[in-house]
Structure formats: C-alpha cells, structure tokens
Tab-separated table of C-alpha atoms in Angstrom:
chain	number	residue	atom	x	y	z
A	11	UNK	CA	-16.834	40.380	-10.302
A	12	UNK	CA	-18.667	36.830	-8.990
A	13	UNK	CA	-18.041	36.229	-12.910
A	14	UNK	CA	-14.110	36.645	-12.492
A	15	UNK	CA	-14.521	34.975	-9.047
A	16	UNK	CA	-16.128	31.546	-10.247
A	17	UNK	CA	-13.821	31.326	-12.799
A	18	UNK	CA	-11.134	30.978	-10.443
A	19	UNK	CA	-12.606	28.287	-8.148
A	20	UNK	CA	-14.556	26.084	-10.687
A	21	UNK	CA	-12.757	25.340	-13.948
A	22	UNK	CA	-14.830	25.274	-16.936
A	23	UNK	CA	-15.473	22.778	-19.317
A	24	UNK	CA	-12.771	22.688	-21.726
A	25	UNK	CA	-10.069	24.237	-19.652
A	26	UNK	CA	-6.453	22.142	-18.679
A	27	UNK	CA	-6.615	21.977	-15.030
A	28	UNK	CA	-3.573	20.659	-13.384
A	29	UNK	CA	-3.563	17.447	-11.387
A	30	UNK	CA	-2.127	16.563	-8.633
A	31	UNK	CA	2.143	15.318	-9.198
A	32	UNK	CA	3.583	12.203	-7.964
A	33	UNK	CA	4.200	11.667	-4.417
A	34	UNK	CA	8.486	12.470	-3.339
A	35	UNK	CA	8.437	8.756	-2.330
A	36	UNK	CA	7.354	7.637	-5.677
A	37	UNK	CA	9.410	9.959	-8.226
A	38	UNK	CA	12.000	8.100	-6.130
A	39	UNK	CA	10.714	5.079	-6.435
A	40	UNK	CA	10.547	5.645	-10.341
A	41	UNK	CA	14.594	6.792	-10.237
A	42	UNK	CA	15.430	3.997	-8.753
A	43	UNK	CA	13.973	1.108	-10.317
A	44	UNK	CA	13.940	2.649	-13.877
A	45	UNK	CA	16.488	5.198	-13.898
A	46	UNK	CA	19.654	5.317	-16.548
A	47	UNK	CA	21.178	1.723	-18.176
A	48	UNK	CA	24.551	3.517	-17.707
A	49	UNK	CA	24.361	3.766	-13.667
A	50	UNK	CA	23.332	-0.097	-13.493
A	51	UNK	CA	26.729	-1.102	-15.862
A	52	UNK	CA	28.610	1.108	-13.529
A	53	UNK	CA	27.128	0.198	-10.155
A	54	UNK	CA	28.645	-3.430	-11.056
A	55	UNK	CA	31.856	-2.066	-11.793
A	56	UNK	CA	31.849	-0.530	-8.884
A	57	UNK	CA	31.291	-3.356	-7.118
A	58	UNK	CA	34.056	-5.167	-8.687
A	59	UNK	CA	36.279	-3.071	-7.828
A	60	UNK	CA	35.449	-2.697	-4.034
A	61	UNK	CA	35.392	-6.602	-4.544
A	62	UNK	CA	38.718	-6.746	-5.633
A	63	UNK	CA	39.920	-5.019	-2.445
A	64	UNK	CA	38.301	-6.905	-0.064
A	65	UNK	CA	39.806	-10.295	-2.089
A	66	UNK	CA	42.886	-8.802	-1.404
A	67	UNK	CA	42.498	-7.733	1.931
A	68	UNK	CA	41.455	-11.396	2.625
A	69	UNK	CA	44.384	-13.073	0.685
A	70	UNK	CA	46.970	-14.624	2.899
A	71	UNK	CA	49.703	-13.841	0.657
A	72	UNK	CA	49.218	-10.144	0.366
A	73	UNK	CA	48.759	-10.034	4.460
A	74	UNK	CA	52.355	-11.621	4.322
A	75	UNK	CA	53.803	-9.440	1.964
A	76	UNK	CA	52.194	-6.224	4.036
A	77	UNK	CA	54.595	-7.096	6.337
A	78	UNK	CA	57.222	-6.459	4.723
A	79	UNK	CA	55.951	-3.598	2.896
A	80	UNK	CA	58.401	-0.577	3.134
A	81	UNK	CA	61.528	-2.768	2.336
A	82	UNK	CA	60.071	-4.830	-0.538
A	83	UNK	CA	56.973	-3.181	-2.435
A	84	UNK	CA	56.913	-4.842	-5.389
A	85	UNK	CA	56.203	-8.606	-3.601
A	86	UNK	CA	53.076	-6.368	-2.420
A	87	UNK	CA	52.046	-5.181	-5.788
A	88	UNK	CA	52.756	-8.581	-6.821
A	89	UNK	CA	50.653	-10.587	-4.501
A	90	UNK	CA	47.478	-7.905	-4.878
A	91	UNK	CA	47.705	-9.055	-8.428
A	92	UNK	CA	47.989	-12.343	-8.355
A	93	UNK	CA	44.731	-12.721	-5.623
A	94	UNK	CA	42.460	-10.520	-7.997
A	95	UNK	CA	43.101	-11.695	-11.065
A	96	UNK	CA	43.299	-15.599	-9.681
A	97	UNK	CA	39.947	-14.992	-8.313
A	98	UNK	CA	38.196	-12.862	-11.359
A	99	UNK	CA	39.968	-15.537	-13.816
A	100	UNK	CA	38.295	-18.477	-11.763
A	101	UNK	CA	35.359	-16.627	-11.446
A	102	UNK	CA	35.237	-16.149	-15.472
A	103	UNK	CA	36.107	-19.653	-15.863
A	104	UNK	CA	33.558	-21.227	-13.377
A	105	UNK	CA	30.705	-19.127	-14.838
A	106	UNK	CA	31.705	-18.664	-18.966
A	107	UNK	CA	34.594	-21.150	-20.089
A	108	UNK	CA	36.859	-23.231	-18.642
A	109	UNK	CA	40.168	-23.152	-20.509
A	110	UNK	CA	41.514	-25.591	-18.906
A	111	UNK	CA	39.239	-28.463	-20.096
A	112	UNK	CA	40.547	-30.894	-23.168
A	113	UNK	CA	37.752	-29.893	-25.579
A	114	UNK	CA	34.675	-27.125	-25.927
A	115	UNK	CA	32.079	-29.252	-25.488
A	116	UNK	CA	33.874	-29.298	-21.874
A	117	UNK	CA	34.912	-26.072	-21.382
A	118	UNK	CA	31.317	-24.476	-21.881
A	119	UNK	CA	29.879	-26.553	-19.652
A	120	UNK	CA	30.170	-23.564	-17.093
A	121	UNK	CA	28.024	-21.651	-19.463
A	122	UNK	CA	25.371	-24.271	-19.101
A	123	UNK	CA	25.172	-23.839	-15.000
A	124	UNK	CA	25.096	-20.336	-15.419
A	125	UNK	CA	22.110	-20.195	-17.345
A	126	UNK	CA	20.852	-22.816	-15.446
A	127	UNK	CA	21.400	-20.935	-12.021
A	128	UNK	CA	19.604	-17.535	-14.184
A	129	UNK	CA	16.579	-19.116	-15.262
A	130	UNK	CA	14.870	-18.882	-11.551
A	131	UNK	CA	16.425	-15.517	-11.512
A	132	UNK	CA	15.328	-14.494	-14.469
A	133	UNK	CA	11.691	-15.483	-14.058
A	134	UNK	CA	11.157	-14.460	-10.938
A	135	UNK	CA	13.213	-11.120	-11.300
A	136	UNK	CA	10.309	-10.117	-14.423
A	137	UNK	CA	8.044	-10.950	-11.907
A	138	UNK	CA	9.337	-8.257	-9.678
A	139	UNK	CA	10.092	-5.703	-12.541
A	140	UNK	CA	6.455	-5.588	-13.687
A	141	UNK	CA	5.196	-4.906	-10.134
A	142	UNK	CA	7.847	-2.052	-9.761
A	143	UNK	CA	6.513	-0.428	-13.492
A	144	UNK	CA	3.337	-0.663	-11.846
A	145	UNK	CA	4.675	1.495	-8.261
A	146	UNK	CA	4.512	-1.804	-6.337
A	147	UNK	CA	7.368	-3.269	-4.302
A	148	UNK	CA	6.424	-7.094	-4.754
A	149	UNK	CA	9.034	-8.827	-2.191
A	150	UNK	CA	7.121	-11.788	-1.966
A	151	UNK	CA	8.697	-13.864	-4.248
A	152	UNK	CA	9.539	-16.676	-1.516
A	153	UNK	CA	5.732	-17.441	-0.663
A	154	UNK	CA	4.303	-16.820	-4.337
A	155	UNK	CA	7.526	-19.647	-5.245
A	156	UNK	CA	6.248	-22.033	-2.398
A	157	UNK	CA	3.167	-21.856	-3.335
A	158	UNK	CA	3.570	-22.643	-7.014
A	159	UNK	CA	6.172	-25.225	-6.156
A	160	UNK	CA	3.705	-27.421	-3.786
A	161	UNK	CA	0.802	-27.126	-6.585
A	162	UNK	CA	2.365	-27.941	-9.083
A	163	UNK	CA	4.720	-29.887	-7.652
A	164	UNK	CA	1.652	-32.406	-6.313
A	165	UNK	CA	0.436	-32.874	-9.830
A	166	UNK	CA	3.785	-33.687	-11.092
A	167	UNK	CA	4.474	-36.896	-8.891
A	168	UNK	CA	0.425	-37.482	-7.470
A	169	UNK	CA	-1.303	-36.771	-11.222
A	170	UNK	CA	-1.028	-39.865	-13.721
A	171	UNK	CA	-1.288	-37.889	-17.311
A	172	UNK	CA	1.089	-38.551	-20.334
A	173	UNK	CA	4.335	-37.455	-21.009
A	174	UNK	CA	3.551	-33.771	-22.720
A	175	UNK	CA	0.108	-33.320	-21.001
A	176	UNK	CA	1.578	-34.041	-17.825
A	177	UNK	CA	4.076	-31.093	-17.950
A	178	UNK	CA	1.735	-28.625	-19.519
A	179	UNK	CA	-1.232	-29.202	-16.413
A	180	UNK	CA	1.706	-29.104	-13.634
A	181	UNK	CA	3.293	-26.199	-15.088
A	182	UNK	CA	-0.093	-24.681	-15.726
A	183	UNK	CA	-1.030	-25.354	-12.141
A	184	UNK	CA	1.924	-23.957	-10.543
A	185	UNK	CA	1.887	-19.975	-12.766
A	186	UNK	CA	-1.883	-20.500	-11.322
A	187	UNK	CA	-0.668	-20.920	-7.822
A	188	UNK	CA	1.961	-18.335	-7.363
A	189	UNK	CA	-0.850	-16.074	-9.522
A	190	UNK	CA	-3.673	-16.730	-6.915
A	191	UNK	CA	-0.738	-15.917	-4.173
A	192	UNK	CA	0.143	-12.608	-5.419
A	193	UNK	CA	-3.411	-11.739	-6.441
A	194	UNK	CA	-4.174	-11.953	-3.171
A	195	UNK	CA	-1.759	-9.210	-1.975
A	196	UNK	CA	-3.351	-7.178	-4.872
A	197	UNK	CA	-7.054	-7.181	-3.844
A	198	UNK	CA	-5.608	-6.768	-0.123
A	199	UNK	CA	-4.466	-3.491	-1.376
A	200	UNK	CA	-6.949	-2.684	-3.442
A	201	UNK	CA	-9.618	-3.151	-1.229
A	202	UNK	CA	-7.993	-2.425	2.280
A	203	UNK	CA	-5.174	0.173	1.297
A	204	UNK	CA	-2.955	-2.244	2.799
A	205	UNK	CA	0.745	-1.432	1.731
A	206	UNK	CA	2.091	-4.663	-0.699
A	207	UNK	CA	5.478	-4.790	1.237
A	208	UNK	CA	3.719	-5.326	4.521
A	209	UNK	CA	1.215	-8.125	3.349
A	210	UNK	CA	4.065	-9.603	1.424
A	211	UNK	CA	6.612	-10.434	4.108
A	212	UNK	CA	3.552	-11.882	5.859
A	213	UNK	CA	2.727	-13.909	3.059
A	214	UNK	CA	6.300	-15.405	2.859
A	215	UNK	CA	6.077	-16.473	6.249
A	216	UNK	CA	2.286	-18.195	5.704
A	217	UNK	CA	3.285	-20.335	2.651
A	218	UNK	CA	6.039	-21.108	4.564
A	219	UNK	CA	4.956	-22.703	7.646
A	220	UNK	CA	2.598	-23.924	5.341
A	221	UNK	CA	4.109	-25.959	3.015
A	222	UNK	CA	6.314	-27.062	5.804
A	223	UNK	CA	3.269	-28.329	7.181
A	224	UNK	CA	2.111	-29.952	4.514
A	225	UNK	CA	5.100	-31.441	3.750
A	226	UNK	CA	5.369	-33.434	7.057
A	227	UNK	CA	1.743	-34.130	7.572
A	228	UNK	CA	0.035	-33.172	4.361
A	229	UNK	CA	-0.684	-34.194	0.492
A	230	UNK	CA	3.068	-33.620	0.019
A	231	UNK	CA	4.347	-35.745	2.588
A	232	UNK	CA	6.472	-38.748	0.976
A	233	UNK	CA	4.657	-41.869	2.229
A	234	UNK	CA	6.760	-43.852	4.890
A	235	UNK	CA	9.057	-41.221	5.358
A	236	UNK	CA	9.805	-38.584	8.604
A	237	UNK	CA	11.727	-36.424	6.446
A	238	UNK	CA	9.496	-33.439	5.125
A	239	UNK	CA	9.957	-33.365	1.487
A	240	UNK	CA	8.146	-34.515	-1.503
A	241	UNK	CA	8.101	-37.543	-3.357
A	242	UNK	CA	10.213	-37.358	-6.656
A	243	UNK	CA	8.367	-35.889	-9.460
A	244	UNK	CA	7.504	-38.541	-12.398
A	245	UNK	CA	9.166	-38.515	-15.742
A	246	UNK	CA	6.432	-37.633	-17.836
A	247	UNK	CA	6.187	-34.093	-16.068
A	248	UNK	CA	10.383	-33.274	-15.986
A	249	UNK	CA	12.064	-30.882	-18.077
A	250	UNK	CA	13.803	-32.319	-21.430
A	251	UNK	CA	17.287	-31.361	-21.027
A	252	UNK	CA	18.372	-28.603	-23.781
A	253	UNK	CA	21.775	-30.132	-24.555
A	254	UNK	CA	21.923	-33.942	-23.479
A	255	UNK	CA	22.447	-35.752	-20.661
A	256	UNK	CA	25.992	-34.333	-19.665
A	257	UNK	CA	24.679	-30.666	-19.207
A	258	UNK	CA	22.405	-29.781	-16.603
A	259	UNK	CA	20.547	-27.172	-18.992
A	260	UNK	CA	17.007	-28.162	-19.194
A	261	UNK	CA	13.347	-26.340	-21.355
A	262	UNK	CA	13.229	-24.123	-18.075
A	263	UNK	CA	15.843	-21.860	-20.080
A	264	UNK	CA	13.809	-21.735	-23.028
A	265	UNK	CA	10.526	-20.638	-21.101
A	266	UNK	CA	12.386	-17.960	-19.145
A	267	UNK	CA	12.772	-16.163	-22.603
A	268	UNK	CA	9.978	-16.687	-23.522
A	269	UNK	CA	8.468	-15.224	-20.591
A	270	UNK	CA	11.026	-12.139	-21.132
A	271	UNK	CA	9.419	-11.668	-24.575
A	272	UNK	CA	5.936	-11.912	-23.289
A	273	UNK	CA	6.369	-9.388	-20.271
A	274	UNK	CA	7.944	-7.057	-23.201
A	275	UNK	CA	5.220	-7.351	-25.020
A	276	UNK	CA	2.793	-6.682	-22.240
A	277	UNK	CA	4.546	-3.677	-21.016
A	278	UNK	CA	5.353	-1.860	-24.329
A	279	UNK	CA	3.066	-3.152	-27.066
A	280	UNK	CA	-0.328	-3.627	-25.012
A	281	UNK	CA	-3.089	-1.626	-23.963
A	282	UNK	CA	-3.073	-3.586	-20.659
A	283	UNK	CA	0.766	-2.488	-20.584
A	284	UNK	CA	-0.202	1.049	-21.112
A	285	UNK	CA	-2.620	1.499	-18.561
A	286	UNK	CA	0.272	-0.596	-15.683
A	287	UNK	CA	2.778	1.960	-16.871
A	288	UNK	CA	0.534	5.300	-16.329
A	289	UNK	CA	-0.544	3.797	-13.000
A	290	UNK	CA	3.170	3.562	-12.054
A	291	UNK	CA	4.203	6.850	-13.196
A	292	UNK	CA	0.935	8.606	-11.202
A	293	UNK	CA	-1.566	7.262	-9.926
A	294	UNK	CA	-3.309	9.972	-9.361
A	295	UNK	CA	-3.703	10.954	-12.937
A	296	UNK	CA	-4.019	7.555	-14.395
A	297	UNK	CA	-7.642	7.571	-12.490
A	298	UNK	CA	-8.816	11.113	-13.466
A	299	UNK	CA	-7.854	9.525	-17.145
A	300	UNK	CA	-10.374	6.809	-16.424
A	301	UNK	CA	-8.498	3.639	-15.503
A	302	UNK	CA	-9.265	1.796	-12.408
A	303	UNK	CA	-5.783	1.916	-10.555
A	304	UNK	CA	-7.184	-0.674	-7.300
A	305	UNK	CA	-8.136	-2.766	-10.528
A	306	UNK	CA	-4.491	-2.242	-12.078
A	307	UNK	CA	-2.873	-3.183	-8.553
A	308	UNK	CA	-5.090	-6.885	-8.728
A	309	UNK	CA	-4.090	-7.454	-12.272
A	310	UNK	CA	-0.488	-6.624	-12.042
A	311	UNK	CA	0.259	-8.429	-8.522
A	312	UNK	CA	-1.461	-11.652	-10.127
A	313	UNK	CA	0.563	-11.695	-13.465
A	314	UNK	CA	3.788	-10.549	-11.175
A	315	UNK	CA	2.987	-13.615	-8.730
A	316	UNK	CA	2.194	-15.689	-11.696
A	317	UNK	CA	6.254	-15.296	-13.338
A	318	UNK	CA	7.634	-15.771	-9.412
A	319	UNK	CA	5.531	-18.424	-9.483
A	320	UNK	CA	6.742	-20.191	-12.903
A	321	UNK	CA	10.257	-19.405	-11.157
A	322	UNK	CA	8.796	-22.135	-8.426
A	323	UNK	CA	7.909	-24.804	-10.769
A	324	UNK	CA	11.153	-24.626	-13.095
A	325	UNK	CA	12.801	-25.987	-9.672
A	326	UNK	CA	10.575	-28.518	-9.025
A	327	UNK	CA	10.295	-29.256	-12.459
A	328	UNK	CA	13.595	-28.916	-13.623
A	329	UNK	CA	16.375	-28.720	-11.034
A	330	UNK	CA	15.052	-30.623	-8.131
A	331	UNK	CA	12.974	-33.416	-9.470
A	332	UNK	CA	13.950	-35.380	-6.641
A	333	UNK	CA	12.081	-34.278	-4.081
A	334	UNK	CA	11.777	-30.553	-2.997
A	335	UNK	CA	11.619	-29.233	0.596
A	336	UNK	CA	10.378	-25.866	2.746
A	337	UNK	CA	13.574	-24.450	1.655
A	338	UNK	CA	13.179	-24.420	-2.319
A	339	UNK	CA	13.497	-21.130	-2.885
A	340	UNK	CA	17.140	-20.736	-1.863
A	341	UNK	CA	16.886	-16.817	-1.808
A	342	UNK	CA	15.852	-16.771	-5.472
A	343	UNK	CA	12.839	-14.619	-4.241
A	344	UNK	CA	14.974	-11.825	-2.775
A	345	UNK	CA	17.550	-12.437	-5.298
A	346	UNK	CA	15.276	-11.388	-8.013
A	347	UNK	CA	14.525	-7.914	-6.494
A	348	UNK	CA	18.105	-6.799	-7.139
A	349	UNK	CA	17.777	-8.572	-10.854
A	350	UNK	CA	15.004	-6.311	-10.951
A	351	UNK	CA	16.990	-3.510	-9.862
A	352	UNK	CA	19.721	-3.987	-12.003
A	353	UNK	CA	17.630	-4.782	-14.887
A	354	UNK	CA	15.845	-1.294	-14.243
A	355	UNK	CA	13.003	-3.106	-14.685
A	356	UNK	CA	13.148	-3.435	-18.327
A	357	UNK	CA	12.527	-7.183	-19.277
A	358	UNK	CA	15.228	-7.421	-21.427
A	359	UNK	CA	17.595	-5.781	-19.180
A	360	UNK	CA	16.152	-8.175	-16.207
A	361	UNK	CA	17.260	-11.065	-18.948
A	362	UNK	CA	21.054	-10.602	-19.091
A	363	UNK	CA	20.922	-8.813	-15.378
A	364	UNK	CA	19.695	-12.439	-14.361
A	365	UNK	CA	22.439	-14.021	-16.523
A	366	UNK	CA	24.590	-11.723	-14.596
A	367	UNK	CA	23.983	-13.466	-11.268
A	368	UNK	CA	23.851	-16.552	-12.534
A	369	UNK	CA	27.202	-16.281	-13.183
A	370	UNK	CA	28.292	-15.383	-9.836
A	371	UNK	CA	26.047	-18.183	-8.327
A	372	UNK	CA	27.871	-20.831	-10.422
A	373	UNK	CA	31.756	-18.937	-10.739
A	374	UNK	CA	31.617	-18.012	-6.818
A	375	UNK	CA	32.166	-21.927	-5.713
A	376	UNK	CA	34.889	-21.510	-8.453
A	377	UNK	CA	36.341	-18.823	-6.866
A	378	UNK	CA	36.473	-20.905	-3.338
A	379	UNK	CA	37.911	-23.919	-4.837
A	380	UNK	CA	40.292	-22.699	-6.943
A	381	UNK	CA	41.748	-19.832	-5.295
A	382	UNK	CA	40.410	-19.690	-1.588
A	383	UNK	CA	38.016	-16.711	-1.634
A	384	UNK	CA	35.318	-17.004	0.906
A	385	UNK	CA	31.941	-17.150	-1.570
A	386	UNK	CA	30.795	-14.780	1.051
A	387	UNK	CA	32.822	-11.675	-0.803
A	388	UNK	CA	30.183	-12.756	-4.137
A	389	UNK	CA	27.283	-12.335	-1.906
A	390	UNK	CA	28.636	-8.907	-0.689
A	391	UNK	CA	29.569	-7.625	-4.337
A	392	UNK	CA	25.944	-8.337	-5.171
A	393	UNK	CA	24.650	-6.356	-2.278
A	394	UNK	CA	27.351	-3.412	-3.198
A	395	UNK	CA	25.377	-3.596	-6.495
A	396	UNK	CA	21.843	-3.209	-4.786
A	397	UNK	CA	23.740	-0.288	-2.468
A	398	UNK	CA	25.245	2.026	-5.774
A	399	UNK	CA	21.967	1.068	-7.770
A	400	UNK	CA	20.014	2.703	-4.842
A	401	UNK	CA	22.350	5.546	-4.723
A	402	UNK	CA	22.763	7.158	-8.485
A	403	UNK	CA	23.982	10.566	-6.964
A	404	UNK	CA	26.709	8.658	-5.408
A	405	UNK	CA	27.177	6.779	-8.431
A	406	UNK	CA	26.825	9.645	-10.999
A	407	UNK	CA	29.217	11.825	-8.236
A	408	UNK	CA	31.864	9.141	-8.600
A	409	UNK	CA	32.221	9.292	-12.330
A	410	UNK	CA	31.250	13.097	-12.707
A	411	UNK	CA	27.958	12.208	-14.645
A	412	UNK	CA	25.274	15.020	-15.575
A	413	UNK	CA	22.339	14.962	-13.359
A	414	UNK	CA	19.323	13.176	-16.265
A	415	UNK	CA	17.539	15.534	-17.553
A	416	UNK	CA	19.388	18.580	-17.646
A	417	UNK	CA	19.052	21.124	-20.213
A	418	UNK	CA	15.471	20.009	-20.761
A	419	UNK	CA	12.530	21.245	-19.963
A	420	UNK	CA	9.770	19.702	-17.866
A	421	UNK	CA	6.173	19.549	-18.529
A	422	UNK	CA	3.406	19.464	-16.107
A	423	UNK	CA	0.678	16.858	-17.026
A	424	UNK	CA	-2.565	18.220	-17.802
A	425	UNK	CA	-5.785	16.886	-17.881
A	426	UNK	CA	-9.246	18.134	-19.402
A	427	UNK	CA	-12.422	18.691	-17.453
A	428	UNK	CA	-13.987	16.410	-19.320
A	429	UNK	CA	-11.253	13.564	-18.943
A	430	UNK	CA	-11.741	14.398	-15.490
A	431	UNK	CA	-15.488	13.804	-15.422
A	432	UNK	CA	-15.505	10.443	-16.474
C-alpha cells in the first residue's frame, strides 16, 4: 500500500512526468506574433479596404455627389471610384513606379525611397521579432536607436580614421550601443523579474532626455551653435550610395539583408537559436531541459537591441549625415513592432513586411500631393493592420477560415526525471 502510495507522489527515475504548460497570456502571445502567414496577407487587405472607405468618405467630390444621391446614383458610384483608385494609383506610383516619368531610370526612382524608408524598418523590426520568438515584448526601439545613433554617431564626425575603417568602427560602435541598451533591460529582468515592457518605456524616455542633453551641452553639441544637433558626420564614415548620386539608396539596404539572413540563421540553423525558440514557446520547460532562461532573456535583449540599434546608425550614417537631433528616430522604433507583427516574426517575412511600410511611408506624401488624401488615413490603415493582426478570430470570422489546428491532435510535452534533475 505505502508502495502504491509513493509511487503516486514521487515519480521514479525513468518515468515521463508532465510539466507545467504555458501561461494563457503567453499561448496568446505565441498566436499573435507567430500565428498563420495567411491572416497577416489578409489583415492588410482588410485594411485596404476599410482604407478605401474612409478615402471616400473624405473625398470632396463624393460628399457632393451624396447630395444628390437618390436622383443621380451613378455620379456617386462614379466619384467613389475615381477617389480610391486616384489615391491607390498614386499610392502605387509614389512607392513602386511612376508611369508618368520620360524614362525607367526615372520612374523607379520611387522604388529607391521605398527601400530606403524600409531599411530602418526592416532592421529594427528583426530586432523586435527575435525578442518576441524569445516571449519578450521589446518596445524599446526609440532609446536602444538613440543610443546607437549618439555613439556612433560621435565617432563618425569626432573620430579621424580612413575612409573604410572609419565606417566599420562607427558602425561597430553604434550595434554595440543599442546592444549594451537592450542588454540592460535583459539582466534587469533576469535578475529583478522586472517585466521588459515596463523597463523599456522607461528606457526610451532616459536616452531621450539624454541625448537631448548631450546634444545641447554635451560631446554632441555642434561647436558655436544653440541649436541641439550634431555636427555633420565626415565622408570617410557615410554610406556609398547603391545606385549613384541621383537615388537616395545607400549600403544601409544591403546590410539590412544581410542582417535578415543572419537573424535567420540564428533562429533556425543555430543551437543558440534553438535554445531562444524553446524559451519562447515555455519557459518553464526549456529550464527543466537545462537551459538557463534569465541567461536566454540577457542574450536575446542584447542581440535584439543590437539590430534596433544598427537601425540607429543607418540614419546617422546614411540618411541624415547632416546632423541628427533628439528626434531621429521618427517612430521607426514603434513602427517596427507592427513590422514585427506583420512579419509574424519570421525574418524573412519581417523583410518584405518592412518593404511593405516603406512603401506607404514614401507613396502616402504621394497620395497627399497628387490626389488630396490626408497622409493621416496611411497612418490609420497601418494601425487597422496592427488591430486585425491582433484579432485572428475576427479576421479568420470574416473570411470563414478553420480555426489552426483542427483535426489534429495535441501533444502534451513530456520531460524525463532525469532531464529534470539536471
């Protein structure tokens, strides 16, 4: 009897005892940052389309014809029309190709600023995708891009190295910084149980105020001058632009993939990969299997703050070699979350999901010019995108998908008593 009694209170060595599941908060979490490639291609088109009504609520010309409505509904029909496919057509040709230019090497120059305008977004949006594979909400992209940004920005116009050297230390300098920055939230948690999304708003606001500071009264104060940005950075540490001096493509494009193929490789080929992805999918396994998860939280924060932070220097590298100010960022770091989001935090997804923006960064001003839409209906179809990507039983409702996984069966993970003794 005490036999049949111990064995149900003590496992024995060699027998599968269950552990403990993941958390409600985090098997939503998981659905929502690496759910289905299908819901993220339809949460845009769903946001196009709610886009398209709102450009034609706003259009003059169809609030005219509304008028008029009952006696002439075809001028109606007509001007809906004409203000969403004016505006998609300018948006297409702001952000793609511009038909309207004399030759090709004109009409892609749209192209061009759209990759230009993704390569921040890119960057900084792998950043954020790694810490989400890992179960951490990194939202502090702004300070880890600040920080980066006024490191390496100083060695770019205070160092004197040559031309090839130059760029290498200063871009070196700045991963380093926006690493150290996001490290930092990493050990917080790690050490303190401090929650990442709580440290990281904080964080924002520190390198902030900070680099304002230093900007007016600091090492990155322009000598002689009251207005609190940098000095220009030198030549020998710029960017070589891609396609000549006509295009404002510059290398920053080319390091963005490569940093896509590098976080790829780190989160599906390597053993360092392996260990981020079982910490993300539970925690609470992943350490009865014998890897350090506070160690996993350090590690992943720094190489996430580290690809915000290269998102930093390609500005002050690249785009704004002229000087670079408290305000640097431009909402790339909060931006990137919903790259993140929409890449489903898949690096290659995060690539073309950052193209994706891009292209209504650089087609939205198109869309103002050419045919009067306020640029503030692109910033609400990008947060209709964040809204249906955080939503997938709205999304899957709306187009009668099956719920994922159904039909299959689930498995309950297991571990041995002596896994568990390590």
């Amino acid at each position: 009897m005490s036999t049949t009694q111990g064995s149900e209170t003590e496992p024995r060595a060699g027998v599968v005892a269950p552990t403990e599941g993941p958390s409600r908060w985090n098997r939503m979490f998981r659905e929502i940052t690496t759910g289905s490639a299908i819901i993220s291609v339809l949460a845009v088109v769903l946001a196009l389309v709610v886009g398209a009504v709102m450009i034609a609520f706003t259009n003059k010309d169809v609030q005219a014809s509304a008028g008029y409505f009952f006696s002439r509904p075809g001028d109606l029909l007509a001007a809906i029309w004409n203000a969403v496919s004016g505006a998609y057509s300018a948006l297409f040709q702001g952000s793609i190709y511009n038909f309207r230019r004399p030759s090709f090497a004109a009409g892609i120059k749209p192209l061009t600023e759209t990759l230009t305008f993704a390569t921040p977004l890119i960057m900084a949006g792998l950043g954020v995708a790694l810490g989400f594979r890992v179960g951490m909400f990194n939202i502090g992209g702004r300070g880890q891009m600040l920080i980066a940004a006024a490191l390496g920005g100083w060695v770019g116009f205070a160092v004197d190295l040559p031309a090839g050297l130059h760029l290498i230390v200063a871009l070196v300098v700045g991963i380093l910084g926006g690493a150290l920055w996001g490290g930092l939230v990493g050990v917080l948690k790690a050490r303190t149980g401090a929650h990442e999304v709580i440290t990281t708003i904080m964080l924002n606001y520190v390198a902030f105020y900070l680099v304002s500071y230093l900007l007016r009264e600091g090492f990155l104060k322009t000598p002689g001058s009251n207005n609190p940005k940098s000095p220009a950075t030198k030549v020998t540490a710029v960017f070589p632009d891609l396609l000549g001096p006509n295009y404002i493509l510059h290398f920053g494009f080319i390091l963005a993939i490569l940093a896509t193929i590098f976080t790829w490789w780190l989160l599906s080929r390597s053993n360092l990969g392996f260990q981020f992805r079982a910490v993300g999918l539970n925690p609470n396994a992943a350490r009865v299997a014998g890897i350090s998860v506070k160690r996993m939280y350090v590690y992943a924060m720094m190489l996430s703050g580290g690809l915000i932070g290269l998102a930093g220097i390609n500005q002050v590298l690249g785009t704004t070699t002229s000087g670079f100010g408290a305000g640097l960022d431009s909402g790339i770091g909060f931006d990137a979350i919903t790259v993140a989001l929409l890449g489903r935090s898949k690096p290659w997804g995060v690539f073309w999901a950052g193209i994706l923006f891009g292209a209504f960064k650089a087609g939205g001003f198109s869309m103002q010019a050419a045919e009067g839409v306020p640029i503030d209906i692109v910033l609400v179809v990008q947060s209709l995108i964040v809204l249906f990507i955080a939503a997938p039983p709205l999304v899957r409702a709306i187009f009668r998908l099956p719920e994922p996984g159904a039909g299959r069966r689930t498995t309950q993970v297991n571990v041995t008593q002596e896994v568990a003794a390590k």
